[in-house]
XYZ file of C-alpha atoms in Angstrom:
184
model
C 0.000 0.000 0.000
C 1.187 3.476 -0.710
C 1.329 5.428 2.517
C 1.936 9.102 3.042
C 5.455 9.969 4.201
C 4.144 10.983 7.632
C 2.543 7.542 8.140
C 5.636 5.490 7.335
C 7.660 4.212 10.279
C 11.248 3.021 9.804
C 11.503 -0.677 10.606
C 8.115 -1.493 9.087
C 8.138 -4.479 6.707
C 5.679 -5.863 4.183
C 5.655 -9.307 2.595
C 4.936 -8.495 -1.043
C 4.187 -11.943 -2.427
C 5.863 -14.906 -4.057
C 6.774 -16.165 -7.504
C 7.698 -19.675 -8.628
C 10.443 -19.610 -11.256
C 10.079 -22.213 -14.010
C 12.775 -23.466 -16.352
C 10.912 -22.157 -19.415
C 10.472 -18.712 -17.853
C 14.147 -18.550 -16.829
C 15.299 -19.429 -20.348
C 12.827 -17.074 -22.060
C 13.875 -14.100 -19.908
C 17.578 -14.853 -20.291
C 17.413 -15.273 -24.067
C 16.065 -11.724 -24.281
C 18.063 -9.961 -21.575
C 20.983 -12.004 -20.204
C 21.885 -14.806 -22.644
C 24.716 -16.405 -20.708
C 24.910 -20.188 -21.088
C 24.088 -20.940 -17.434
C 20.774 -19.066 -17.897
C 19.753 -20.459 -21.318
C 21.231 -23.951 -21.782
C 20.345 -26.578 -19.138
C 22.920 -29.078 -20.442
C 25.850 -26.658 -20.689
C 24.871 -25.134 -17.323
C 25.597 -28.473 -15.593
C 29.311 -27.783 -16.121
C 28.998 -24.097 -15.204
C 29.701 -22.235 -11.976
C 26.289 -23.091 -10.450
C 26.138 -26.782 -11.425
C 22.879 -26.249 -13.305
C 20.519 -23.745 -14.850
C 19.877 -20.604 -12.781
C 17.791 -17.482 -13.250
C 19.496 -14.254 -14.195
C 19.803 -11.944 -11.214
C 18.060 -9.326 -13.353
C 15.130 -11.732 -13.726
C 14.862 -11.979 -9.940
C 15.089 -8.181 -9.578
C 12.496 -7.579 -12.319
C 10.052 -10.087 -10.876
C 10.451 -8.579 -7.414
C 9.761 -5.101 -8.768
C 6.638 -6.291 -10.590
C 5.360 -8.015 -7.453
C 6.023 -4.850 -5.418
C 4.163 -2.591 -7.878
C 1.243 -5.050 -8.090
C 1.116 -5.126 -4.272
C 1.057 -1.328 -4.058
C -1.717 -0.971 -6.657
C -3.814 -3.737 -5.098
C -3.607 -2.170 -1.650
C -4.264 1.321 -3.023
C -7.493 -0.033 -4.542
C -8.444 -1.641 -1.221
C -7.807 1.636 0.623
C -10.004 3.545 -1.835
C -12.743 0.914 -1.473
C -12.626 1.574 2.294
C -12.920 5.337 1.768
C -9.248 6.075 2.458
C -6.978 8.080 0.192
C -3.660 6.306 -0.418
C -0.431 8.235 -0.338
C 1.669 9.031 -3.366
C 4.975 7.354 -4.088
C 7.386 8.747 -6.584
C 10.246 7.428 -8.653
C 13.417 5.985 -7.230
C 16.447 8.263 -7.269
C 18.689 5.206 -7.261
C 19.933 1.892 -5.986
C 22.650 2.106 -3.349
C 23.551 -1.577 -3.177
C 22.441 -4.756 -4.931
C 23.584 -8.239 -3.951
C 22.796 -11.622 -5.480
C 23.370 -13.888 -2.477
C 22.382 -17.328 -3.843
C 21.224 -18.672 -7.213
C 17.534 -18.985 -8.093
C 16.883 -22.356 -9.720
C 13.959 -23.763 -11.699
C 11.182 -24.664 -9.264
C 12.291 -22.195 -6.584
C 9.459 -20.230 -5.018
C 10.808 -16.818 -4.106
C 9.213 -14.602 -1.445
C 9.799 -10.856 -1.686
C 9.839 -8.490 1.290
C 10.398 -4.749 1.676
C 11.492 -2.963 4.856
C 11.750 0.797 5.349
C 15.134 1.340 6.963
C 15.232 5.147 7.236
C 13.313 8.212 6.115
C 14.030 11.925 5.800
C 12.546 14.953 4.078
C 14.014 15.600 0.648
C 16.491 18.473 0.382
C 15.986 18.866 -3.360
C 12.307 18.060 -3.951
C 9.951 20.163 -1.807
C 6.906 18.275 -0.576
C 8.558 14.881 -0.763
C 10.415 12.577 1.584
C 13.124 10.048 0.804
C 12.884 6.474 2.053
C 15.747 4.002 2.177
C 14.158 0.602 1.548
C 15.669 -2.842 1.907
C 14.247 -5.340 -0.567
C 14.970 -8.986 0.142
C 14.070 -12.214 -1.610
C 14.071 -15.650 0.033
C 13.681 -19.108 -1.471
C 11.439 -21.849 -0.083
C 14.221 -22.826 2.358
C 14.233 -19.210 3.684
C 17.702 -18.733 2.191
C 18.376 -15.118 1.216
C 18.862 -15.013 -2.569
C 18.771 -11.256 -3.219
C 19.098 -8.032 -1.234
C 19.113 -4.410 -2.317
C 19.083 -0.956 -0.760
C 16.867 1.320 -2.831
C 15.908 4.933 -2.259
C 12.390 6.069 -3.159
C 10.317 9.223 -2.905
C 7.145 9.463 -0.824
C 4.886 12.520 -0.905
C 4.219 14.523 2.246
C 0.499 14.695 3.008
C 0.597 18.022 4.784
C 3.075 19.901 2.575
C 2.161 23.551 2.050
C 4.519 25.286 -0.406
C 5.776 28.713 0.586
C 4.867 31.840 -1.370
C 8.049 31.805 -3.481
C 7.514 28.211 -4.560
C 3.812 28.831 -5.292
C 4.700 31.845 -7.453
C 7.393 29.881 -9.276
C 4.968 27.025 -9.953
C 2.327 29.474 -11.218
C 4.817 31.204 -13.530
C 6.128 27.888 -14.852
C 2.551 26.865 -15.672
C 2.056 29.931 -17.906
C 2.707 28.966 -21.562
C 5.093 31.777 -22.537
C 6.932 32.162 -19.231
C 7.024 28.410 -18.668
C 8.983 27.921 -21.916
C 11.486 30.584 -20.899
C 11.940 29.136 -17.412
C 12.335 25.541 -18.616
C 14.754 26.546 -21.391
C 17.739 26.785 -19.005
């Protein structure tokens, strides 16, 4: 669920969902995006560094991101159905760290989890806060297979822009002046 910045407490975690990786899916993804032999050729992969076919780390990351976005949208819809207004999350300004801890193999069911580690108001984007999130993925044996530290923006519910910012926004919205301002 997308919460307002003010409602987010560091240390809070959400289980986002799971995905079972199949051999066909692993090969299809890897042929398009990461065609190394240990991702696309089950026979050749037996003699590779993992002793068998494994999913691309990018496949694991991409699936985790899709599951996270689906989770957010689903819970936003539930909040609206209950008469609540969900918060607004923004783009990610970047990934601080990404680690592939163990291989994901065909048949593995991976569980994705997100934890808010820290939060602060943005210095560069008025009305927004910055969250440092830890995203982790575990296989069916609860072995950590992936971990990342990702920053994301979260809108402040109660942000009231000052006069200077309001004037700047109004001027930027005017067709002629807006072009001149954005031309820099």
